Short mmCIF file of C-alpha atoms in Angstrom, two decimals:
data_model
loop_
_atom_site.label_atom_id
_atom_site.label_comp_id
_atom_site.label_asym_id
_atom_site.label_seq_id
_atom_site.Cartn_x
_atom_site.Cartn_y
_atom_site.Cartn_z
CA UNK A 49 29.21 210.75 45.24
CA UNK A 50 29.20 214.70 45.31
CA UNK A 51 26.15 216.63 47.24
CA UNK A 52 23.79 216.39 44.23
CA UNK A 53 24.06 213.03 43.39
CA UNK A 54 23.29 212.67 47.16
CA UNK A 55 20.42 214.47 47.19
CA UNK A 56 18.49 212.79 43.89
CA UNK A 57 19.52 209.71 45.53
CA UNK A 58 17.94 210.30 48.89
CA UNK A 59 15.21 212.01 46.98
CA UNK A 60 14.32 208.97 44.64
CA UNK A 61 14.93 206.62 47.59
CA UNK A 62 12.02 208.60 48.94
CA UNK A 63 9.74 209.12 46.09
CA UNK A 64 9.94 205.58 44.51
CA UNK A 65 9.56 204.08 48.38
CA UNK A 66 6.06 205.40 48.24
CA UNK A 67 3.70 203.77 46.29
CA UNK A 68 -0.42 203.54 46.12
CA UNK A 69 -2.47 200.18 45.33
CA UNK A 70 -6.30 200.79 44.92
CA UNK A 71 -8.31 198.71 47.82
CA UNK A 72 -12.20 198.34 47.61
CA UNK A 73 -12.91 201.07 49.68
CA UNK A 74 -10.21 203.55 47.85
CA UNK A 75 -7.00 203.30 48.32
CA UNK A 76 -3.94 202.10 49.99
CA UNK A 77 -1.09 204.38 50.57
CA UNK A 78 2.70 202.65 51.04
CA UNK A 79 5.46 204.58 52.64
CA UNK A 80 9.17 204.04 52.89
CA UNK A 81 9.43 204.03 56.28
CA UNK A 82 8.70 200.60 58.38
CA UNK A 83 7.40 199.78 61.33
CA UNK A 84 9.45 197.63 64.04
CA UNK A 85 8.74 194.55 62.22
CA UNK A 86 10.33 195.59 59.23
CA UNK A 87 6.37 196.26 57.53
CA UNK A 88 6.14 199.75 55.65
CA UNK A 89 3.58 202.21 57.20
CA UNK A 90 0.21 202.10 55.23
CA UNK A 91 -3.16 204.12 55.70
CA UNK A 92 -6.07 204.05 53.70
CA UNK A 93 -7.83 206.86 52.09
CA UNK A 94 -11.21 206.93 50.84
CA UNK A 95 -14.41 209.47 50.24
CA UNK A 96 -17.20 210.37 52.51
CA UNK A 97 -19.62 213.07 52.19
CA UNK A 98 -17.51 214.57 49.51
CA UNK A 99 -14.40 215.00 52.53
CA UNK A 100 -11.18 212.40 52.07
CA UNK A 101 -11.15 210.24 55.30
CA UNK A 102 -7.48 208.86 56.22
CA UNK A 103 -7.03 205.84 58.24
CA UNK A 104 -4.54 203.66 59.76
CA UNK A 105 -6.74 200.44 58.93
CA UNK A 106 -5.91 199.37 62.03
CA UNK A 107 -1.97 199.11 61.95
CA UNK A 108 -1.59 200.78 65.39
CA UNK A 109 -4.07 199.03 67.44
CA UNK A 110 -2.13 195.83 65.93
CA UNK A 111 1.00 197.06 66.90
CA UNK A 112 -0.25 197.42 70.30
CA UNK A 113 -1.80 193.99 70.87
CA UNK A 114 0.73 191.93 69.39
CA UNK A 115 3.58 193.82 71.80
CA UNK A 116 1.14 193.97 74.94
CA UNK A 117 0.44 197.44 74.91
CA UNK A 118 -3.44 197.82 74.55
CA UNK A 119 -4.77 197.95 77.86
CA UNK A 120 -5.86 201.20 79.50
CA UNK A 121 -2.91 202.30 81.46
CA UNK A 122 0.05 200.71 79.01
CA UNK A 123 2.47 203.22 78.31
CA UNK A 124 1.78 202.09 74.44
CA UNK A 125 -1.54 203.20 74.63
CA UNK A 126 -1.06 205.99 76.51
CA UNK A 127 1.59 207.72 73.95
CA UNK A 128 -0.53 206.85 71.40
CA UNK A 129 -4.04 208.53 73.16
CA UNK A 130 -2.01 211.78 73.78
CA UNK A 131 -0.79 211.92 70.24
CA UNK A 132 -3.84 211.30 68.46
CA UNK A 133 -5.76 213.82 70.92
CA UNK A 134 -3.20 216.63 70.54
CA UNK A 135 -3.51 216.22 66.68
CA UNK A 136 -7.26 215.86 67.04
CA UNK A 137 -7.45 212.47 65.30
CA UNK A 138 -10.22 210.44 65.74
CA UNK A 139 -9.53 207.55 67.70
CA UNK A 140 -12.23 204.60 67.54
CA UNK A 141 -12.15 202.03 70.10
CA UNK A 142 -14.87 199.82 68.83
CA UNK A 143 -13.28 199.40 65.53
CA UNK A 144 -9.29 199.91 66.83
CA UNK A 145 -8.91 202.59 63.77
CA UNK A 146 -7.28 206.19 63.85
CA UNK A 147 -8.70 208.39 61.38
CA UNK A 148 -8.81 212.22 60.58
CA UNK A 149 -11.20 213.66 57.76
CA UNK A 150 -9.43 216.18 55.69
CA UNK A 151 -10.99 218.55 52.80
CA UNK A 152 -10.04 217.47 49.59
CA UNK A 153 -8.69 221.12 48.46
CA UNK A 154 -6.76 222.81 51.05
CA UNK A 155 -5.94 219.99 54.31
CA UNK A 156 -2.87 218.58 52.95
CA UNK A 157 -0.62 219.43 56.52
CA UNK A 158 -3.25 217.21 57.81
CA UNK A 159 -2.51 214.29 56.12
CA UNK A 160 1.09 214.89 56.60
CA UNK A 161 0.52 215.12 60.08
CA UNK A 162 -1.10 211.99 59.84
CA UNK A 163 1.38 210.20 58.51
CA UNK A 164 4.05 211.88 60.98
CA UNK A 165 2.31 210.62 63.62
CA UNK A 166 1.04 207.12 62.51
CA UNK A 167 4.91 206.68 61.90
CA UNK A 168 6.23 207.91 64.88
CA UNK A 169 3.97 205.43 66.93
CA UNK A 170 4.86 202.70 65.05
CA UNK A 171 8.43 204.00 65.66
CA UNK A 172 8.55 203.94 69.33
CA UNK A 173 6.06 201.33 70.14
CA UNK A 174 8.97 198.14 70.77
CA UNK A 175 11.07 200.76 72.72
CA UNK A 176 8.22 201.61 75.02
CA UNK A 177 6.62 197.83 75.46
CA UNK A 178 7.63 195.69 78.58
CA UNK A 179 9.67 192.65 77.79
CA UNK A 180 7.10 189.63 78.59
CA UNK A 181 7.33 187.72 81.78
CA UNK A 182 9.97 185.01 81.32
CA UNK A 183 8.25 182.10 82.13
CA UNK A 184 11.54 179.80 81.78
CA UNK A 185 12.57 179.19 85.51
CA UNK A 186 13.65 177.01 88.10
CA UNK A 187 10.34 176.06 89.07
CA UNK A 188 9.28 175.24 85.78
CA UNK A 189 12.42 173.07 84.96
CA UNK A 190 11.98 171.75 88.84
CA UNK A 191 8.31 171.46 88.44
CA UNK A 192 9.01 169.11 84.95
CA UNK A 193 11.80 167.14 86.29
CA UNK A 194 9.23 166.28 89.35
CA UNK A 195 6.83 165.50 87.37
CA UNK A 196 8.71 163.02 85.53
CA UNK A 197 10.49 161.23 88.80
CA UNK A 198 7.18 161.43 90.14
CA UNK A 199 5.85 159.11 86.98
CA UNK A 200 7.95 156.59 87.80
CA UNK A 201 6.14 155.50 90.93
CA UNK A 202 9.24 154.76 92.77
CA UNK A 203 8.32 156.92 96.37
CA UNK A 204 11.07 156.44 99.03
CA UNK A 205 13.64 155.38 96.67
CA UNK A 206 14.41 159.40 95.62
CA UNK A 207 15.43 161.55 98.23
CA UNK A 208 13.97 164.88 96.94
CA UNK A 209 15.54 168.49 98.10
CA UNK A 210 18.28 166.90 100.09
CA UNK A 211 21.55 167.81 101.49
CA UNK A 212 25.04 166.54 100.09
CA UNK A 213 28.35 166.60 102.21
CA UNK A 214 31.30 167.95 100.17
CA UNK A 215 34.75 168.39 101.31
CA UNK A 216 34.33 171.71 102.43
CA UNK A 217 30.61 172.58 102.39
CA UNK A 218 26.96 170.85 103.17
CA UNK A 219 25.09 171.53 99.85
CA UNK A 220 21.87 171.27 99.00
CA UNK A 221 20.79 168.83 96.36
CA UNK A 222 17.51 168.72 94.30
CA UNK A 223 17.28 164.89 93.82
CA UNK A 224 19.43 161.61 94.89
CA UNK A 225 19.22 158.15 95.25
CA UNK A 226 21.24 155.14 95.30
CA UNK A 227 22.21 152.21 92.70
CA UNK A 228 22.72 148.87 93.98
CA UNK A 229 23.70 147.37 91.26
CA UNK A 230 27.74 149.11 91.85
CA UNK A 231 26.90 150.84 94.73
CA UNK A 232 26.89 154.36 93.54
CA UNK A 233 25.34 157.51 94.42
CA UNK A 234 23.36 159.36 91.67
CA UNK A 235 23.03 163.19 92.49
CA UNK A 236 20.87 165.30 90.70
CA UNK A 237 21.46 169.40 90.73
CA UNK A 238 18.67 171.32 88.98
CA UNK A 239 20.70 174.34 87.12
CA UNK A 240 17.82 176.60 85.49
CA UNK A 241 19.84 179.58 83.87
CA UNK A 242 16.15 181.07 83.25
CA UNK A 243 16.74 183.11 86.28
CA UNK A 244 18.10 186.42 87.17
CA UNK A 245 21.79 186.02 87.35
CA UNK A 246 22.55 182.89 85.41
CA UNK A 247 26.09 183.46 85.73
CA UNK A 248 26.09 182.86 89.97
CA UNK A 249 23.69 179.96 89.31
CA UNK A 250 26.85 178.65 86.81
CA UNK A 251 29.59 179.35 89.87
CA UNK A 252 27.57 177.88 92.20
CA UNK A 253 27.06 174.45 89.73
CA UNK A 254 30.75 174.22 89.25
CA UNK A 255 31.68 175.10 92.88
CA UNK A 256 29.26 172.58 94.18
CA UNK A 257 30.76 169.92 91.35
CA UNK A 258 34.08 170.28 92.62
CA UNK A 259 33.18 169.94 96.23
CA UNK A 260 30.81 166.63 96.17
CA UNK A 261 33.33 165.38 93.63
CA UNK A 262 36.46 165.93 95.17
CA UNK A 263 38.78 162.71 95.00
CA UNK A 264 39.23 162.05 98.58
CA UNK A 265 35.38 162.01 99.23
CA UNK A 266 35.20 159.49 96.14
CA UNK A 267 37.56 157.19 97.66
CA UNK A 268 35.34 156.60 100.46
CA UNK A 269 31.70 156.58 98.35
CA UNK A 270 31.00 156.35 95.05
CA UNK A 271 28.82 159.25 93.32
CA UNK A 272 27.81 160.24 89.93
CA UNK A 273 26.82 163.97 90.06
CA UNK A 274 23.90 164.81 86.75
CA UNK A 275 23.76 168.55 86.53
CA UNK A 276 20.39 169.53 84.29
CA UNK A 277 19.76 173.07 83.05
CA UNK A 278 17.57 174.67 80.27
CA UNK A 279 19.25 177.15 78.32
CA UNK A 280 17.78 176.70 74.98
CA UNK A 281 20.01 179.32 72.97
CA UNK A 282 17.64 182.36 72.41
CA UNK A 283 18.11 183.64 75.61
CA UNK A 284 20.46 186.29 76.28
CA UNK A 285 24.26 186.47 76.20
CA UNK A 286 24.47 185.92 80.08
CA UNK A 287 22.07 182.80 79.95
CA UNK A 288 24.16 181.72 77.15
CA UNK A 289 27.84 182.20 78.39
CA UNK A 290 26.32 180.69 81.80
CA UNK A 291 25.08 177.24 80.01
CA UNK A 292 28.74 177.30 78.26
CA UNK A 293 30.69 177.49 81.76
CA UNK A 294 28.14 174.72 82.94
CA UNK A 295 29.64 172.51 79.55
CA UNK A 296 32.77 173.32 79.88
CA UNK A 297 33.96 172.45 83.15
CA UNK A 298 32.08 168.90 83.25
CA UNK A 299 34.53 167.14 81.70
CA UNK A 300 37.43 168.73 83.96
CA UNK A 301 35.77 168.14 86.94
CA UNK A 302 33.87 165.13 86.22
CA UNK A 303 29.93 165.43 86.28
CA UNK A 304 27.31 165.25 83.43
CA UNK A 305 25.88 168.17 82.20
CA UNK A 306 21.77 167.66 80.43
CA UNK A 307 20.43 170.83 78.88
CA UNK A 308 16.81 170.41 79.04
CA UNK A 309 15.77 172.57 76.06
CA UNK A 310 17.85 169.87 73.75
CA UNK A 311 15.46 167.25 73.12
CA UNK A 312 18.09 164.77 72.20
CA UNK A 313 20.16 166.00 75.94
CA UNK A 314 16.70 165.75 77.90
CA UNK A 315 15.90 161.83 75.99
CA UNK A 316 19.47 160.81 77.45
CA UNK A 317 19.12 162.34 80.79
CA UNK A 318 15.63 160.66 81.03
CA UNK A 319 16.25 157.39 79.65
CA UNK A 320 19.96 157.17 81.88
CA UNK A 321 17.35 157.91 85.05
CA UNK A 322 14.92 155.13 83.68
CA UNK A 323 17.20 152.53 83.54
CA UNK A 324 18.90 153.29 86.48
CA UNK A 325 15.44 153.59 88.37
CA UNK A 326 14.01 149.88 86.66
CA UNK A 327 13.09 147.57 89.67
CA UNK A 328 16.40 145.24 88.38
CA UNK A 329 18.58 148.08 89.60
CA UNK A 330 17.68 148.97 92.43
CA UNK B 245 1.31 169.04 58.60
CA UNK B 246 2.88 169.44 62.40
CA UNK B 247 6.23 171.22 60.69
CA UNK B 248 7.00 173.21 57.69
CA UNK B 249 10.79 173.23 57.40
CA UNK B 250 11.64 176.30 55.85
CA UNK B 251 15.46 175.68 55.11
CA UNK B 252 15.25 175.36 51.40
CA UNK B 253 14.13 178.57 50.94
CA UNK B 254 17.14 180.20 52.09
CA UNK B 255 20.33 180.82 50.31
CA UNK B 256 23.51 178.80 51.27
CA UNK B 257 24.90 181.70 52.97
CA UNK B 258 22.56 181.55 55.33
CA UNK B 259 20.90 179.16 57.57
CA UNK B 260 17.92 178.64 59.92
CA UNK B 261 18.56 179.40 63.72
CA UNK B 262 18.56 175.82 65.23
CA UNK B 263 17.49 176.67 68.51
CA UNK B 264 14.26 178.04 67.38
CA UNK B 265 13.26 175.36 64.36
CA UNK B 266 13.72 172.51 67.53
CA UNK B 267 11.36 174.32 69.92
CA UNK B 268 8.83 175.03 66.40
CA UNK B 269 9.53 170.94 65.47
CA UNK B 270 8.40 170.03 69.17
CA UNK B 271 4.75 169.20 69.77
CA UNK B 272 2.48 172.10 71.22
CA UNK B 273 -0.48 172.77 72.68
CA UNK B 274 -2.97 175.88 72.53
CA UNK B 275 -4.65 176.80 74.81
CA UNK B 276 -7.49 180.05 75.56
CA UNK B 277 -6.26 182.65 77.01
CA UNK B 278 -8.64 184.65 79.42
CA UNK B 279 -8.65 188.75 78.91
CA UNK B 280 -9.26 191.55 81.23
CA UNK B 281 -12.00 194.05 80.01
CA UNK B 282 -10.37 197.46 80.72
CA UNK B 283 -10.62 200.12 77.85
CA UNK B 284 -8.13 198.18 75.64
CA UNK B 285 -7.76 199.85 72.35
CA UNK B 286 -7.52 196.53 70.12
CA UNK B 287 -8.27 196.01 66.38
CA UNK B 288 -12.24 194.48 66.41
CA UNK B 289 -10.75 190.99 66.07
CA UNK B 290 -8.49 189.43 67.81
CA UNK B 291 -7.01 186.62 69.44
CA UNK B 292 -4.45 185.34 72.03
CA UNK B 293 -3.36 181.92 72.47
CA UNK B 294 -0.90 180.50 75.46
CA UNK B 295 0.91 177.75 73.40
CA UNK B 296 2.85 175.39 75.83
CA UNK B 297 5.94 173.33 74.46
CA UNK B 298 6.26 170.79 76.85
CA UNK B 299 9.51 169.61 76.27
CA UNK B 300 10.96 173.25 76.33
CA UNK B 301 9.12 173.95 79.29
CA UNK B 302 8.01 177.02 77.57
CA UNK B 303 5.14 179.45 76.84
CA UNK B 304 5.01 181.03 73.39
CA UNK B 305 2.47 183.52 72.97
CA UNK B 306 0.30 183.20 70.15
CA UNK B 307 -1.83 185.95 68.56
CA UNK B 308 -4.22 186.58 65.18
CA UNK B 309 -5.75 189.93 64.40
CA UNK B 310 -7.37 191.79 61.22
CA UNK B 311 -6.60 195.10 59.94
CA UNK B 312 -9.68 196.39 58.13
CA UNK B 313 -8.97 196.00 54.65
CA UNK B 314 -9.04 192.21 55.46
CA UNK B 315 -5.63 191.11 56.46
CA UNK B 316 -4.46 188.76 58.76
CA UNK B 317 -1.90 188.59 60.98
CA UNK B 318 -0.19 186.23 63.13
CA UNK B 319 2.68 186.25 65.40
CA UNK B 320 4.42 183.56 67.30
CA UNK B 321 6.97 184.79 70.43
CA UNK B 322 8.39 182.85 72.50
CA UNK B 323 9.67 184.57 76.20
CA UNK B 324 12.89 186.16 73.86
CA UNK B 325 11.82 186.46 70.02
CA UNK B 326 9.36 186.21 67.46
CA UNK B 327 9.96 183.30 65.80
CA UNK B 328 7.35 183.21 63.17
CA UNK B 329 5.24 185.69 62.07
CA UNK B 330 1.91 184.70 59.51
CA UNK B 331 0.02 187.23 57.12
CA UNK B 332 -2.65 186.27 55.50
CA UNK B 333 -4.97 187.60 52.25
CA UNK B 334 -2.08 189.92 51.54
CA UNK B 335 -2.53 191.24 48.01
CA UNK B 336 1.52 191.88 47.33
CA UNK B 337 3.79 189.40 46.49
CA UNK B 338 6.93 188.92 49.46
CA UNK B 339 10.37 189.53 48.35
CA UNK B 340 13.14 186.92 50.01
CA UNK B 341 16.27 188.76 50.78
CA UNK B 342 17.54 186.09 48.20
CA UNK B 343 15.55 187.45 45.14
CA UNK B 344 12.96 184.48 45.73
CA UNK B 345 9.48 185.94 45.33
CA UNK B 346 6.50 184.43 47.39
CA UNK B 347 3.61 185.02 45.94
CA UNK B 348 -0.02 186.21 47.59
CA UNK B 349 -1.88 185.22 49.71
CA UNK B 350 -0.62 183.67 52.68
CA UNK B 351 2.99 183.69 53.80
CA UNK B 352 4.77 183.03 56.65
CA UNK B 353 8.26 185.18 58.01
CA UNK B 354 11.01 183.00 59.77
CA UNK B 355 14.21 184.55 61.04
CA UNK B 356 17.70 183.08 59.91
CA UNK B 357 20.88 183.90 61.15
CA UNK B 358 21.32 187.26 58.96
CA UNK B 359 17.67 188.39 59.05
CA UNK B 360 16.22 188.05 62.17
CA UNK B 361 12.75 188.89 62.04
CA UNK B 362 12.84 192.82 62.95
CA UNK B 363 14.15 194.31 59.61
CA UNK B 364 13.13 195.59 56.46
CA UNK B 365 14.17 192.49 54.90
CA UNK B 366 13.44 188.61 56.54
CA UNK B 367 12.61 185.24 54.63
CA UNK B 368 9.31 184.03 54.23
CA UNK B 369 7.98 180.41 53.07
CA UNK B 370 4.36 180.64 51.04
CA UNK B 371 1.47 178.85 52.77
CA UNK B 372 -0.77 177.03 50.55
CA UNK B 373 -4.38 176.81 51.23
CA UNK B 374 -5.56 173.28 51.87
CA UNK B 375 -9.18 170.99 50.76
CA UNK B 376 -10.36 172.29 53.97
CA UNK B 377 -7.96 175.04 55.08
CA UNK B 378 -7.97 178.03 52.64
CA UNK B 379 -6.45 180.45 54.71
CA UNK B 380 -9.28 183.40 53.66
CA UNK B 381 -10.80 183.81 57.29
CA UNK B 382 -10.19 183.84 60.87
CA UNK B 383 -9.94 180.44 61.53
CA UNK B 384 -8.56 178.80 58.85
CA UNK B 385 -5.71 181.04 59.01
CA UNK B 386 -5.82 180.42 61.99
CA UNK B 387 -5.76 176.21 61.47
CA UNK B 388 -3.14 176.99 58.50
CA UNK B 389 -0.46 179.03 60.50
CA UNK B 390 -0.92 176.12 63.44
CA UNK B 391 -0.57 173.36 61.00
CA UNK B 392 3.06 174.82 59.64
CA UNK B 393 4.29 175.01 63.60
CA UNK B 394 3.20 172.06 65.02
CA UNK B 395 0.89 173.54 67.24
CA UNK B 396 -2.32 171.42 68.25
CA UNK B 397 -5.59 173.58 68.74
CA UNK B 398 -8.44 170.97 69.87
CA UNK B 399 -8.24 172.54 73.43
CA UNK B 400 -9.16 175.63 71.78
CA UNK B 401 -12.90 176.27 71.36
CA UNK B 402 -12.62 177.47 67.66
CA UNK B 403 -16.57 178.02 67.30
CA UNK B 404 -16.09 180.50 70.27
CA UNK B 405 -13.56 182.55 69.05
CA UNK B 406 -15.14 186.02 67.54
CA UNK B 407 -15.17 186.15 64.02
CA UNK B 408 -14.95 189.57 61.86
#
């Protein structure tokens, strides 16, 4: 492609990306270039007292309530109240609309302004917005798994927050209790990898495994050791490579690994703990 | 409805992200979400919804608003991603990254694997209006996009919700 077959194709990839669709009011203006969401940049133009009025029918304010970014001292809104003043745009908070009036003969800069600006706020919007609060944790997955043991009705016969003798180390265990039926210990480790540094909250899982697993200990007492975590695979790379260290090395060193945010993991893990919690077992 | 499976919509190079159709399959509930009143700048209507999956332990946030030529649109996040996102009384038709064209007025945008849903092109599935659902105001667009993702709204007070 030499420089001037370059430049008609950036130029039609321009001119044919804008198009104009005729609304009730006026009209609807369609640029090529898209928000964050992939959605191309509109605004709206219609008459009033003989002066073209521009507007962003409300794309921005959108923008800013859908990533968090409306209220008063948001960084979001912010950027976009300094913009809009410096270009002396009208900026309506009762209806959520920008808007600039423009003369029909010689304000074209303005509307070109207009759409620099609507674009470039639509632009930098996702880079600017706070992720949200990640309400995944380990006192929601605790909180569940409490919930559920505590439906059972069984008080006394689950030790809650207790502490586990390994070879080496005294660690401390989220649930246990004992099965008569062949005399085994069932340990319960609460792994949430919603947390801050999933990949500790892995080491510590396997290093705790090994430890209240090691074969000498099991000679002496029996013990099953259920680790449950909730990593349910849109979380990041660290949650993810966490939950995969957490599968990897049950098998090797001998527990049972549940992730919560499976349904099909979390019906097994809860229907092994009924049974082994019916009145005939215990 | 409780789920819309969108995977025959997408081409055979592709495919769904499992992850998120199992958390959208799961039952949900809505419930209002409570404001603060400082000089927002918001579109006139709008709506947020806390949607708790249970079984994922989860919040997803769900919100509606109108532009003003009469738009809707809806977005489902959960604490990582958008995972669905509705628009409703569009006038254009929606071009699938597969040459399948959805036509107006209500569609909703799912991510796959190769189009998650932050580009110029994603997948949508078409949402057709129902005997009692049509999908051409607040609420019912509302009830429509809710019906697709299994989400239950009778904890929400629907008659309080502002209408434009």
């Amino acid at each position: 492609m030499d420089t001037e077959q370059l430049a008609n194709y950036v130029k039609s990839a321009i001119t044919e990306g804008i198009s104009v669709v005729t609304i009730d009011t006026g009209f609807l203006i369609r640029f090529p270039f898209n928000n964050y969401k992939g959605e191309p940049v509109e605004i709206s133009v219609h008459t009033n007292n003989g002066n073209l009025v521009i507007d962003d029918i409300g794309l921005i304010s959108g923008l800013l309530f859908e990533l968090g970014e409306h209220g008063e001292d948001a960084l979001g809104h912010l950027i976009t109240r300094r913009l809009t003043e410096s270009y002396r745009f009208n900026m309506n908070y009762n209806d959520g609309i920008i808007s600039q009036e423009v003369s029909v003969s010689k304000d074209v800069e303005k509307l070109l302004d207009f759409v620099q600006v609507i674009t470039s706020i639509g632009t930098v919007l996702p880079f600017v917005s706070k992720p949200r609060k990640r309400i995944e944790g380990r006192k929601k997955l605790g909180a569940q798994l409490a919930r559920e043991i505590a439906q059972l009705r069984l008080p006394l016969v689950v030790e809650k927050s207790t502490k586990v003798e390994g070879k080496h180390e005294i660690w401390d265990i989220d649930y246990k209790y004992h099965r008569k039926e062949d005399s085994l210990d069932i340990l319960i480790l609460v792994a949430d990898l919603g947390l801050k540094e999933p990949k500790e909250r892995a080491a510590h899982t396997v290093t705790l495994a090994s430890d209240v697993l090691d074969t000498d200990l099991l000679r002496k007492s029996r013990r099953e050791l259920r680790v449950v975590y909730s990593a349910n695979g849109n979380g990041n790379d660290a949650t993810r490579r966490a939950a995969d260290i957490i599968e990897d090395y049950q098998r090797r060193i001998g527990y049972k690994a549940f992730n919560y945010a499976n349904p099909q993991a979390k019906s097994s893990f809860t229907n092994l703990t009924i049974q082994d919690l019916s009145p005939m077992k215990l | 409805m409780g789920y819309y499976d969108p995977a025959p919509w997408v081409d055979s190079s592709d495919s769904l992200i499992e992850t998120i159709e199992a958390e959208l399959k799961a039952d949900k509930v809505a419930v209002s979400k409570t404001r603060s009143k400082s000089r927002a700048y918001l579109p006139p209507n709008t709506l947020e919804l806390d949607v708790n999956a249970k079984e994922y332990g989860q919040t997803l946030r769900l919100t509606e608003w109108a532009d003003s030529i009469g738009r809707f649109h809806l977005g489902l996040e959960n604490p990582t991603t958008t995972v669905r996102r509705g628009h409703f009384q569009g006038r254009d038709y929606h071009h699938n990254p597969n040459g399948v064209n959805i036509p107006p007025p209500h569609h909703i945008h799912f991510p796959t694997m190769k189009y998650p849903l932050n580009q110029r092109q994603t997948y949508a599935h078409p949402v057709r209006p129902t005997a009692d659902r049509s999908g051409a105001d607040y609420i019912s667009a509302l009830q429509l996009f809710c019906d697709h993702n299994n989400i239950t709204l009778n904890k929400v007070s629907l008659p309080l919700i502002r209408r434009p």
